[in-house]
Amino acid sequence: MLQAACLAVMLTSAPARADEVPPSADPLTLERVLVTTRLERVPAFDVPASVTTVDLGESGHNEVNLSDELGGVPGLLARDRQNYAQDTQISIRGAGARATFGVRGIRLYSDGIPATMPDGQGQLSHFNLLGGARVEVLRGPFSALYGNSAGGVIQLWSAAPTQDQELTVQSTYGRDDSWTAGARVRGSSGPAGYNVAVQRFMTDGYRDHSAADRNSANARFTFDLGNAGTLALVGNGFQSDAQDPLGLTWAQVQEDRTQATAQATEYNTRKSVQQNQLGALYTLAFGAHQKLHVSAWGGNRKVVQYLSIPIAAQGNPLQNGAVIDLDSDYGGADGRWSWDGELAGRPLEFTAGSNFERQRQHRTGHENFVGDVLGVRGRLRRNQRDTVENFDQYAQAYWQLVPRWSLLLGARHSQVRFDSHDLYIVGANPDDSGAREYSQTTPVAGLVFAAGDDLRLYLSAGRGFETPTFNEIGYRADGGAGLAFDLKPSVSRNYELGAKWRARSGAHAELALFQANTDDELAVARNVGGRSSYRNVGRARRQGVELAAGLPLAQDWSLEVAYTYLDAVFRDSFPICTGSGCTDPATLVAAGTRIPGTARNQLSATLGWRHGAWNARLEGAGVGDVTVNDQGSASSPGYFLANLEAGHRWDFPHGALTGFVRVDNLLDQEYIGSVIVNEGNGRYYEPGPGRGVMAGARWTWGGDGS
């Protein structure tokens, strides 16, 4: 009955994804899901988890915003803020939706190197899409095997080296005087391969006071060491200077959606980032059945951000200033051993490993004024050295019990320690030093039934946890001195029931029903003087349905569809502060209130056409309304956007030229592109741009296909 019901629903909605392939596919397809599942020989089609692979470089984007590439992933909401002083907003099944900056609740990786710090705070800014080949997205209970704050996993992987040297040069130009220029070279020399990509992006910005200048580079070198294994060396650098227009109130949106707030220009709000990172990944095979994977990495990230906190608010001796200066050194290592063989005559694969990461951050705060001059670095108001580290152990086993049934089991034990040493003890500002340690074991299990060669049914369950980040620990909810080390980690129980179908014609489909029940959910307690403090507010629940579909319609046509229904609510009532400057939590958030930043309905569809050297796509993307504060008293309206692009490829004896034109927001809709959850001044809204045209060209010389 379950098999028939799942199959009927999938065929009715025509779900599918292009990363799932017919049984006759080339075995190299397994490499596409190897890292996401940590399984050596089991493809994504046979695991009890939702896994999506997005190929990069196949659409007419400028390779700057990851949100452009992830629109068709079910369960994932990626929102471009039109504000390069803040990172792209990403949530998976409601996890991470409340993040006002950076990425929370989701683990991020680039070429196997974590882009999420040990406390769970991550950033996408240094992802170099021009050098990338694919993005893998893992959703559901098995995300917990990646540790703290793993409500989902997103991994970027660079393109593999070509046999012959290939040079690609790309440039785009679009609205708001936005342009990119980049180049990628890849190839092989004997046992060594390389992929080096550099890119620059500049824009005047859609809104006033939103100009940005970003530079990124990524290099990946691979070495085949013969019997000694394989080695990959990865290095990347990122530098950005961006103005911050801040959010708008609803009245300001109606007045002029392109404006910046008066405070943004008055205090010249802006952010500068510089990051450099190196990593190594080593693999050694022991015979035909064992492998050792070892990786190590280290880097430095510097951030300077100018906020718009008023001078009067900084009169409080406990206030930490309005210029944030962060200098972070981080690093880590991960090692795992895998074995595949048989148990009771049936295939078995086992993996066990350990992980250690550490971040040391020097954080200072300064006033954002000197005398009557605003928007400049003033007196020191904060000086502390913070350390956060984790030490984890994990294991998983995949066993095909009988020909049609298989089992995937796993567990991870995590220890996360925070340590803060206060160096600014002046007058009424006391010593805020302190330490706190969290630990949690997160077991997961999944069962798969092969109903046929083209259909899999599965059930999975597991536990996850999310510690507060250093930013959330930074301020106590009672307004007192010291850090909020009384915060507890959120612990969730996750369940997923799913089905996957594929046909030799290329049509394929996925359906997933999911639920995550959380205890000690973290939410904003109050906003005072431009600072947010947090508290545990009890239980929450996120549940819903994901459908995905890919269908070849005719010889030159294809259709991809993805739909998500998400019901994310607080299950307990709790008091909060409302209004700027509130210090007494007196407003009650009722049980059943929707978690802010989440959309109940999300739909995307892409109609593609390809004939000879020509190609075109018509995209549609719809997002339901989104509440913007805990009490649900304000919301951002839903919207539906249409985009159109077309391209042509000209082949020459030694290379090819590809030109493309793209029209975003074809119908010129007015919409809110992203929201700032619980913004203390009611400036929740970041408007999206109207109709815009972008044109680009890509020249490629050499390579395996020349």
XYZ file of C-alpha atoms in Angstrom:
706
model
C 0.000 0.000 0.000
C 2.805 2.452 0.951
C 4.667 1.644 -2.275
C 1.601 2.246 -4.402
C 0.716 5.476 -2.605
C 4.228 6.913 -2.893
C 4.491 5.967 -6.552
C 1.093 7.461 -7.344
C 1.946 10.755 -5.664
C 5.281 10.967 -7.483
C 3.880 10.198 -10.902
C 1.068 12.691 -10.405
C 3.498 15.480 -9.540
C 6.241 14.222 -11.888
C 9.040 14.619 -9.326
C 12.731 13.998 -10.062
C 16.294 15.230 -9.918
C 19.046 15.081 -12.490
C 21.610 13.612 -10.098
C 19.831 10.224 -9.966
C 20.653 8.142 -13.024
C 19.507 4.902 -14.663
C 21.221 1.654 -13.684
C 23.244 1.703 -16.890
C 25.031 4.928 -15.909
C 28.814 5.115 -15.866
C 30.257 3.932 -12.501
C 31.962 7.318 -12.074
C 28.564 8.669 -11.065
C 29.234 7.212 -7.613
C 31.931 9.849 -7.079
C 29.208 12.504 -7.138
C 27.756 11.333 -3.830
C 30.815 9.801 -2.185
C 31.542 12.656 0.197
C 27.969 13.554 1.089
C 27.166 10.055 2.387
C 30.729 8.973 3.334
C 29.996 5.670 1.557
C 32.527 4.334 -0.938
C 30.397 2.027 -3.079
C 26.758 2.909 -2.392
C 25.101 5.493 -4.682
C 22.639 8.087 -3.388
C 19.741 6.170 -4.913
C 20.284 3.371 -2.380
C 20.724 5.374 0.838
C 17.892 6.368 3.207
C 18.485 10.086 2.841
C 17.599 13.035 0.626
C 20.645 13.920 -1.492
C 20.649 16.414 -4.354
C 23.509 17.292 -6.684
C 23.490 20.592 -8.587
C 25.853 20.890 -11.546
C 27.491 24.311 -11.867
C 28.246 26.243 -15.025
C 25.194 25.008 -16.923
C 23.110 28.196 -16.645
C 23.691 31.824 -17.507
C 24.617 33.146 -14.081
C 27.600 35.274 -13.138
C 28.994 32.606 -10.753
C 28.806 34.968 -7.759
C 25.763 34.019 -5.659
C 25.229 30.431 -4.581
C 21.524 31.251 -4.167
C 21.279 31.447 -7.983
C 22.256 27.784 -8.244
C 20.208 26.261 -5.421
C 16.708 27.407 -6.350
C 15.626 23.948 -7.514
C 16.671 22.023 -4.397
C 13.590 20.923 -2.414
C 13.568 21.824 1.258
C 16.216 24.514 0.780
C 15.443 28.237 0.818
C 18.317 30.408 -0.467
C 17.706 34.156 -0.530
C 19.924 36.740 -2.180
C 19.904 39.773 0.093
C 21.135 42.328 -2.479
C 23.498 43.229 0.345
C 27.049 41.958 -0.017
C 27.948 43.150 3.473
C 25.874 40.177 4.671
C 26.065 36.565 3.538
C 23.410 34.728 1.542
C 20.514 33.545 3.707
C 20.123 29.773 3.565
C 17.850 27.451 5.510
C 17.123 23.741 5.078
C 13.761 22.460 6.276
C 13.568 25.533 8.518
C 16.987 25.000 10.121
C 18.977 28.238 10.046
C 15.987 30.422 9.163
C 16.507 32.834 12.075
C 20.120 33.695 11.124
C 20.505 37.445 10.584
C 24.067 37.143 9.281
C 26.161 34.258 8.038
C 24.721 30.738 7.942
C 23.422 28.998 11.092
C 22.255 25.443 11.660
C 23.760 24.059 8.421
C 27.204 22.551 7.877
C 29.148 24.010 4.933
C 32.159 22.517 3.132
C 34.324 23.560 0.205
C 36.479 20.851 -1.402
C 36.184 18.815 1.789
C 37.312 21.691 4.027
C 34.770 22.997 6.589
C 33.374 26.478 6.000
C 31.530 26.226 9.314
C 33.369 27.017 12.531
C 33.223 24.666 15.557
C 30.476 26.752 17.195
C 28.188 26.283 14.170
C 28.612 29.709 12.527
C 29.418 29.450 8.810
C 29.905 31.586 5.739
C 29.581 31.066 1.980
C 31.512 34.107 0.849
C 34.731 32.305 -0.139
C 32.956 29.652 -2.266
C 34.480 30.117 -5.738
C 31.721 29.019 -8.131
C 33.735 29.678 -11.294
C 36.117 26.880 -10.348
C 33.338 24.632 -9.075
C 31.819 21.578 -10.694
C 28.924 20.717 -8.423
C 27.180 21.398 -5.137
C 25.903 18.499 -3.016
C 23.026 19.012 -0.572
C 22.204 16.468 2.145
C 18.966 16.816 4.112
C 17.360 14.800 6.866
C 18.487 12.798 9.915
C 21.839 11.654 8.488
C 23.065 15.257 8.437
C 23.702 14.762 12.174
C 26.748 12.635 11.333
C 28.508 15.927 10.500
C 28.193 17.181 14.077
C 27.042 20.385 15.732
C 24.429 22.499 13.904
C 23.987 19.978 11.095
C 20.368 20.672 10.120
C 21.623 19.968 6.586
C 24.915 19.808 4.701
C 26.032 21.819 1.650
C 29.285 20.927 -0.092
C 30.985 22.670 -3.033
C 33.415 20.648 -5.154
C 35.881 22.000 -7.696
C 35.914 20.744 -11.269
C 38.245 17.813 -11.926
C 41.456 18.426 -13.906
C 41.247 17.831 -17.643
C 43.702 15.579 -19.458
C 44.802 18.430 -21.724
C 45.227 21.983 -20.501
C 42.038 24.048 -20.649
C 41.717 27.817 -20.221
C 38.357 29.456 -19.614
C 37.787 33.201 -19.469
C 34.362 34.577 -18.531
C 32.870 38.034 -18.190
C 29.354 39.259 -17.459
C 27.647 42.646 -17.242
C 24.222 43.437 -15.834
C 21.974 45.846 -14.022
C 23.238 48.222 -11.343
C 26.536 48.434 -13.228
C 27.428 44.919 -12.041
C 30.209 43.081 -13.793
C 32.415 40.064 -13.311
C 35.691 39.041 -14.880
C 37.232 35.665 -14.168
C 39.479 32.952 -15.490
C 40.026 29.268 -14.825
C 42.859 27.032 -15.949
C 42.911 23.287 -15.408
C 44.809 20.364 -16.772
C 47.247 17.564 -15.974
C 50.957 16.954 -16.093
C 51.803 13.327 -15.544
C 50.333 12.206 -12.216
C 49.512 15.785 -11.163
C 46.328 17.705 -11.942
C 45.289 21.270 -11.265
C 42.324 23.654 -11.277
C 43.001 27.328 -10.548
C 40.225 29.936 -10.711
C 40.209 33.680 -10.017
C 37.328 36.126 -10.216
C 36.465 39.747 -9.516
C 32.962 41.100 -8.988
C 31.928 44.751 -8.699
C 28.507 46.357 -8.396
C 26.948 49.702 -7.583
C 24.140 47.780 -5.871
C 20.394 47.725 -6.372
C 19.811 49.924 -3.352
C 21.516 53.128 -2.292
C 24.672 52.602 -0.248
C 25.071 48.972 -1.364
C 28.132 48.998 -3.631
C 30.525 46.057 -3.351
C 33.921 44.895 -4.606
C 34.783 41.199 -4.169
C 37.822 39.181 -5.236
C 38.215 35.429 -4.883
C 40.681 32.747 -5.901
C 40.702 28.986 -5.485
C 43.379 26.450 -6.398
C 43.150 22.676 -6.178
C 46.069 20.413 -7.028
C 45.775 16.625 -7.127
C 48.580 14.067 -7.113
C 48.375 10.377 -7.945
C 51.065 8.813 -5.771
C 50.588 5.295 -7.100
C 50.677 2.702 -4.334
C 51.181 5.543 -1.829
C 47.663 6.890 -2.447
C 46.337 10.232 -3.682
C 46.835 13.757 -2.354
C 44.842 16.932 -2.937
C 46.074 20.388 -1.904
C 43.529 23.192 -1.719
C 44.116 26.897 -1.231
C 41.760 29.824 -1.502
C 41.627 33.499 -0.791
C 38.780 35.993 -0.517
C 38.632 39.763 -0.090
C 35.525 41.938 0.041
C 34.569 45.542 0.717
C 30.833 46.239 0.787
C 28.482 48.962 1.941
C 25.499 47.961 4.076
C 22.153 49.687 3.290
C 20.493 48.010 6.329
C 16.919 46.799 6.334
C 13.821 48.893 5.742
C 10.523 49.252 7.584
C 7.398 48.406 5.609
C 6.599 52.123 5.286
C 10.069 52.756 3.850
C 9.617 49.905 1.369
C 6.397 51.513 0.142
C 8.045 54.921 -0.069
C 11.197 53.921 -1.978
C 12.347 50.319 -2.084
C 15.803 51.277 -3.386
C 16.668 53.603 -0.508
C 19.073 52.958 2.311
C 18.096 53.933 5.815
C 19.243 57.306 7.070
C 21.356 55.531 9.688
C 23.248 53.625 6.998
C 24.501 56.773 5.316
C 24.896 58.718 8.579
C 27.214 56.093 10.092
C 28.564 54.817 6.750
C 27.697 51.212 7.639
C 30.000 48.795 5.833
C 31.934 45.557 6.124
C 35.366 44.356 5.000
C 36.400 40.692 4.922
C 39.698 39.020 4.171
C 40.192 35.257 4.322
C 43.004 32.899 3.350
C 42.937 29.141 3.791
C 45.024 26.049 3.015
C 44.040 22.402 3.213
C 45.233 18.915 2.327
C 43.257 15.715 1.717
C 45.049 12.349 1.566
C 43.592 8.959 0.623
C 45.387 5.608 0.897
C 43.920 2.269 -0.157
C 44.871 -0.894 1.723
C 44.273 -3.669 -0.748
C 40.853 -3.904 -2.366
C 38.699 -3.397 0.737
C 40.163 -0.703 3.002
C 40.817 3.014 2.689
C 42.206 5.723 4.928
C 41.093 9.339 4.459
C 42.972 12.113 6.276
C 42.438 15.842 5.894
C 43.926 18.872 7.624
C 43.350 22.593 7.149
C 44.108 26.011 8.552
C 43.213 29.585 7.778
C 42.691 33.155 8.909
C 39.587 35.307 8.555
C 39.482 39.017 9.357
C 36.242 40.998 9.546
C 35.743 44.701 10.226
C 32.146 45.902 10.357
C 30.751 49.373 11.060
C 27.273 49.343 12.637
C 24.721 52.113 13.082
C 24.303 51.939 16.868
C 23.450 55.468 18.108
C 25.942 57.395 20.221
C 23.482 57.559 23.121
C 23.224 53.754 23.300
C 27.003 53.533 23.596
C 26.895 55.604 26.775
C 26.130 52.424 28.728
C 29.441 51.281 30.263
C 28.527 47.662 29.389
C 27.999 48.522 25.712
C 30.675 47.006 23.467
C 30.914 49.653 20.765
C 29.656 49.772 17.184
C 32.777 48.857 15.204
C 33.405 45.110 15.272
C 36.931 43.905 14.562
C 37.422 40.122 14.398
C 40.695 38.359 13.695
C 40.240 34.573 13.639
C 42.747 31.788 13.210
C 41.201 28.374 12.700
C 42.208 24.863 11.763
C 41.450 21.222 12.185
C 41.976 17.650 11.118
C 39.742 14.740 10.222
C 40.677 11.091 9.781
C 38.505 8.124 8.903
C 38.996 4.482 7.974
C 36.573 2.597 5.745
C 36.195 -1.099 5.003
C 33.896 -2.966 2.654
C 33.312 -6.669 2.601
C 30.600 -9.089 3.686
C 28.675 -9.979 6.820
C 26.708 -13.233 6.786
C 27.349 -13.379 3.068
C 25.776 -9.955 2.412
C 27.582 -6.701 1.407
C 28.773 -4.571 4.333
C 30.544 -1.204 4.394
C 31.866 0.327 7.611
C 33.426 3.735 8.333
C 34.849 5.130 11.568
C 36.653 8.399 12.168
C 37.501 11.301 14.420
C 37.512 15.054 13.978
C 39.148 17.972 15.803
C 38.651 21.674 15.050
C 39.744 24.841 16.789
C 39.084 28.537 16.309
C 40.955 31.297 18.156
C 39.403 34.722 17.740
C 40.591 38.116 18.895
C 37.531 40.340 19.120
C 37.632 44.068 19.732
C 34.873 46.657 19.702
C 35.199 50.383 19.191
C 32.902 53.366 19.177
C 31.738 54.407 15.709
C 32.463 58.078 16.210
C 35.238 60.484 17.156
C 33.833 63.734 18.494
C 31.204 64.846 15.978
C 32.527 62.650 13.161
C 30.410 59.524 12.630
C 31.251 56.266 10.892
C 34.900 56.156 12.010
C 36.743 53.976 14.507
C 36.754 55.535 17.938
C 37.641 54.490 21.489
C 38.128 50.852 22.452
C 35.066 49.362 24.199
C 35.722 45.619 23.962
C 38.814 43.420 23.920
C 38.603 39.664 24.352
C 40.175 36.444 23.123
C 37.767 33.616 22.430
C 38.517 29.986 21.758
C 36.060 27.350 20.613
C 37.007 23.784 19.785
C 35.342 20.480 19.148
C 36.506 16.882 19.423
C 34.218 14.346 17.736
C 34.146 10.630 16.982
C 31.807 9.059 14.433
C 30.992 5.752 12.784
C 28.517 4.386 10.266
C 27.737 1.012 8.709
C 25.769 0.046 5.598
C 24.593 -3.560 5.368
C 22.452 -5.194 2.709
C 20.481 -7.527 4.952
C 18.780 -9.457 2.149
C 18.566 -8.751 -1.606
C 15.802 -6.132 -1.219
C 16.486 -4.710 2.247
C 19.452 -2.648 3.454
C 20.289 -0.879 6.698
C 22.372 2.237 7.373
C 23.379 2.952 10.976
C 25.545 5.738 12.369
C 26.448 7.720 15.453
C 28.566 10.733 16.355
C 29.736 11.948 19.739
C 30.585 15.661 19.907
C 32.269 17.779 22.544
C 32.249 21.538 21.983
C 34.078 23.859 24.381
C 33.832 27.654 24.573
C 36.437 29.723 26.412
C 36.465 33.525 26.609
C 39.179 35.678 28.182
C 38.155 39.295 28.772
C 40.964 41.834 28.385
C 38.773 44.957 28.759
C 38.065 45.524 32.454
C 37.471 49.256 32.814
C 35.439 51.113 35.436
C 31.949 49.635 35.696
C 32.750 47.092 32.976
C 33.729 43.906 34.892
C 35.624 40.791 33.898
C 33.395 38.840 31.478
C 35.657 35.798 31.180
C 34.149 32.344 31.316
C 33.974 28.866 29.811
C 31.300 26.329 28.927
C 31.383 22.837 27.460
C 28.633 20.985 25.604
C 28.554 17.315 24.657
C 26.051 15.181 22.793
C 25.755 11.788 21.123
C 23.659 11.729 17.955
C 22.611 8.271 16.701
C 20.914 7.793 13.304
C 19.398 4.809 11.511
C 17.766 4.184 8.164
C 16.099 1.252 6.393
C 15.748 0.915 2.593
C 13.433 -1.384 0.659
C 14.198 -1.974 -3.036
C 10.653 -2.347 -4.338
C 12.020 -2.778 -7.860
C 15.008 -1.890 -9.994
C 13.601 1.629 -10.358
C 12.005 2.296 -6.945
C 13.355 2.665 -3.394
C 11.322 3.232 -0.233
C 13.070 4.249 2.991
C 12.590 5.296 6.585
C 15.214 7.084 8.704
C 15.402 8.586 12.176
C 18.028 10.257 14.302
C 18.990 12.894 16.839
C 20.707 16.214 16.162
C 21.931 19.121 18.262
C 22.858 22.770 17.886
C 24.940 24.765 20.345
C 24.687 28.540 20.560
C 27.387 30.356 18.615
C 29.822 32.831 20.159
C 27.686 35.636 18.720
C 24.645 34.328 20.619
C 26.587 33.739 23.838
C 28.030 37.253 23.594
C 25.207 39.078 25.456
C 23.145 38.014 28.455
C 19.363 38.250 28.246
C 19.163 39.964 31.666
C 21.466 42.771 30.501
C 24.120 41.922 33.058
C 27.853 41.649 32.537
C 29.427 38.464 31.290
C 28.603 35.963 28.593
C 25.406 33.939 28.295
C 26.897 30.613 29.295
C 23.515 29.582 30.711
C 22.258 28.848 27.186
C 21.585 25.180 26.478
C 22.042 23.408 23.145
C 18.944 22.651 21.110
C 18.392 18.914 20.742
C 16.196 17.555 17.952
C 14.602 14.223 17.043
C 14.399 13.840 13.272
C 12.328 11.501 11.109
C 12.021 10.996 7.364
C 9.874 8.725 5.175
C 10.754 8.800 1.496
C 10.636 7.249 -1.935
C 12.906 7.506 -4.985
C 12.014 6.498 -8.524
C 13.926 6.563 -11.800
C 13.355 5.371 -15.342
C 15.709 4.516 -18.170
C 14.180 7.371 -20.142
C 15.873 9.806 -17.732
C 12.724 10.639 -15.781
C 13.193 10.385 -12.039
C 11.449 11.420 -8.853
C 11.769 11.869 -5.113
C 9.260 12.276 -2.319
C 10.116 12.883 1.344
C 7.953 13.436 4.422
C 9.956 14.829 7.333
C 9.597 15.962 10.912
C 12.052 17.463 13.415
C 11.003 17.979 17.047
C 13.317 20.270 19.005
C 13.778 20.845 22.732
C 15.353 24.037 24.105
C 14.894 25.949 20.847
C 17.034 29.108 20.725
C 15.257 32.399 20.025
C 15.810 36.128 20.528
C 15.105 37.319 24.079
C 15.544 41.051 23.471
C 17.163 43.688 21.262
C 18.773 46.605 23.115
C 21.191 49.194 21.741
C 21.644 47.313 18.501
C 22.514 44.051 20.275
C 20.515 40.823 20.334
C 20.517 38.419 23.274
C 19.077 34.905 23.223
C 17.308 32.406 25.433
C 16.015 28.849 25.254
C 12.272 28.969 24.638
C 11.152 25.335 24.896
C 9.881 23.058 22.163
C 9.574 23.606 18.412
C 8.523 21.439 15.469
C 9.420 21.532 11.778
C 7.569 19.145 9.500
C 6.569 18.977 5.878
C 6.763 17.392 2.455
C 9.325 17.638 -0.356
C 8.686 16.709 -3.966
C 11.237 16.870 -6.772
C 10.881 15.923 -10.411
C 12.772 15.768 -13.679
C 11.007 14.759 -16.884
C 12.168 14.654 -20.519
C 9.229 16.030 -22.503
C 10.434 15.657 -26.078
C 13.648 15.378 -28.020
C 14.804 18.905 -27.143
C 12.704 19.700 -24.077
C 12.912 18.911 -20.357
C 11.068 19.948 -17.209
C 12.292 20.112 -13.612
C 9.965 20.812 -10.693
C 10.512 21.081 -6.942
C 7.954 21.812 -4.232
C 8.266 22.118 -0.458
C 5.588 22.435 2.199
C 6.999 23.391 5.603
C 5.103 23.811 8.855
C 7.560 25.241 11.396
C 6.104 26.355 14.745
C 6.974 27.006 18.369
C 5.236 24.360 20.485
C 5.579 26.239 23.788
C 4.643 29.810 24.603
C 7.332 32.174 25.882
C 7.753 35.877 26.734
C 9.888 38.238 24.660
C 10.810 41.908 24.480
C 9.292 44.025 21.724
C 10.296 47.469 20.585
C 13.659 49.155 20.536
C 15.250 49.385 23.984
C 12.916 46.902 25.679
C 14.473 45.229 28.738
C 11.440 43.470 30.280
C 10.107 40.432 28.358
C 6.363 41.064 28.633
C 4.946 40.075 25.232
C 3.829 36.456 25.056
C 4.516 34.392 21.934
C 1.698 31.858 21.782
C 2.279 28.159 21.258
C 1.625 27.319 17.615
C 3.159 30.570 16.300
C 5.137 30.088 13.124
C 8.927 30.246 13.415
C 10.035 33.473 11.688
C 12.026 33.335 8.475
C 10.236 30.212 7.228
C 7.898 29.948 4.229
C 5.113 27.366 4.268
C 5.124 26.925 0.502
C 7.965 27.010 -1.989
C 7.830 26.052 -5.670
C 10.336 26.111 -8.512
C 10.018 24.929 -12.105
C 12.411 25.060 -15.053
C 11.448 24.374 -18.648
C 14.601 23.742 -20.650
C 15.191 23.575 -24.400
C 18.372 22.565 -26.197
C 18.802 22.151 -29.946
C 22.236 21.945 -31.494
C 24.248 24.971 -30.415
C 21.207 26.788 -29.005
C 19.719 26.515 -25.524
C 17.070 28.346 -23.516
C 15.394 28.109 -20.116
C 12.238 29.524 -18.604
C 12.354 29.496 -14.807
C 9.618 30.098 -12.272
C 10.148 30.472 -8.530
C 7.496 31.061 -5.895
C 7.860 31.602 -2.149
C 4.967 31.959 0.283
C 4.655 34.656 2.910
C 7.270 34.751 5.674
C 6.764 36.034 9.206
C 9.588 38.296 10.352
C 9.336 38.302 14.160
C 8.701 35.739 16.871
C 5.217 36.969 17.730
C 4.171 36.746 14.063
C 2.763 40.280 14.029
C 4.528 41.276 10.794
C 5.279 39.370 7.636
C 6.794 39.566 4.191
C 4.287 38.799 1.398
C 4.754 35.851 -0.909
C 5.815 36.222 -4.522
C 6.341 34.404 -7.808
C 9.152 35.360 -10.197
C 9.837 34.349 -13.776
C 13.308 34.364 -15.366
C 14.344 33.756 -18.957
C 17.721 32.999 -20.463
C 19.113 31.951 -23.826
C 22.546 31.015 -25.065
C 24.522 29.906 -28.113
C 27.813 28.072 -28.499
C 30.239 28.613 -31.369
C 32.840 25.874 -31.851
C 36.264 26.611 -33.299
C 39.227 24.321 -34.060
C 40.916 24.981 -30.708
C 38.091 26.066 -28.442
C 34.589 27.424 -28.112
C 32.772 30.685 -27.418
C 29.517 30.684 -25.478
C 27.319 33.750 -25.253
C 24.251 34.065 -23.032
C 21.621 36.634 -22.112
C 19.463 36.417 -19.014
C 16.399 38.404 -17.906
C 15.648 38.138 -14.196
C 12.250 39.039 -12.761
C 10.795 39.007 -16.249
C 7.406 40.344 -15.115
C 8.994 43.145 -13.048
C 7.377 42.076 -9.781
C 7.891 44.018 -6.563
C 8.911 41.614 -3.816
C 10.929 41.241 -0.632
C 14.011 39.199 -1.413
C 14.979 38.472 2.202
C 14.109 39.446 5.755
C 16.085 40.321 8.887
C 14.395 38.252 11.575
C 13.549 40.087 14.822
C 15.280 43.326 13.791
C 14.911 45.501 16.882
C 13.904 48.682 15.034
C 11.300 47.039 12.802
C 13.585 47.282 9.760
C 12.886 43.693 8.724
C 12.761 44.007 4.937
C 15.400 43.764 2.202
C 13.670 44.403 -1.149
C 14.532 42.394 -4.231
C 15.326 44.084 -7.556
C 12.954 44.614 -10.463
C 13.466 43.420 -14.007
C 17.108 43.248 -15.011
C 19.163 42.025 -17.940
C 22.569 40.375 -17.767
C 24.764 39.360 -20.698
C 27.864 37.241 -20.586
C 30.460 35.453 -22.666
C 32.674 32.479 -21.917
C 35.747 31.590 -23.980
C 37.289 28.141 -23.620
C 40.519 26.978 -25.256
C 41.824 23.446 -25.179
C 40.608 20.817 -22.793
C 39.602 17.238 -23.409
C 36.872 18.230 -25.808
C 38.933 20.469 -28.127
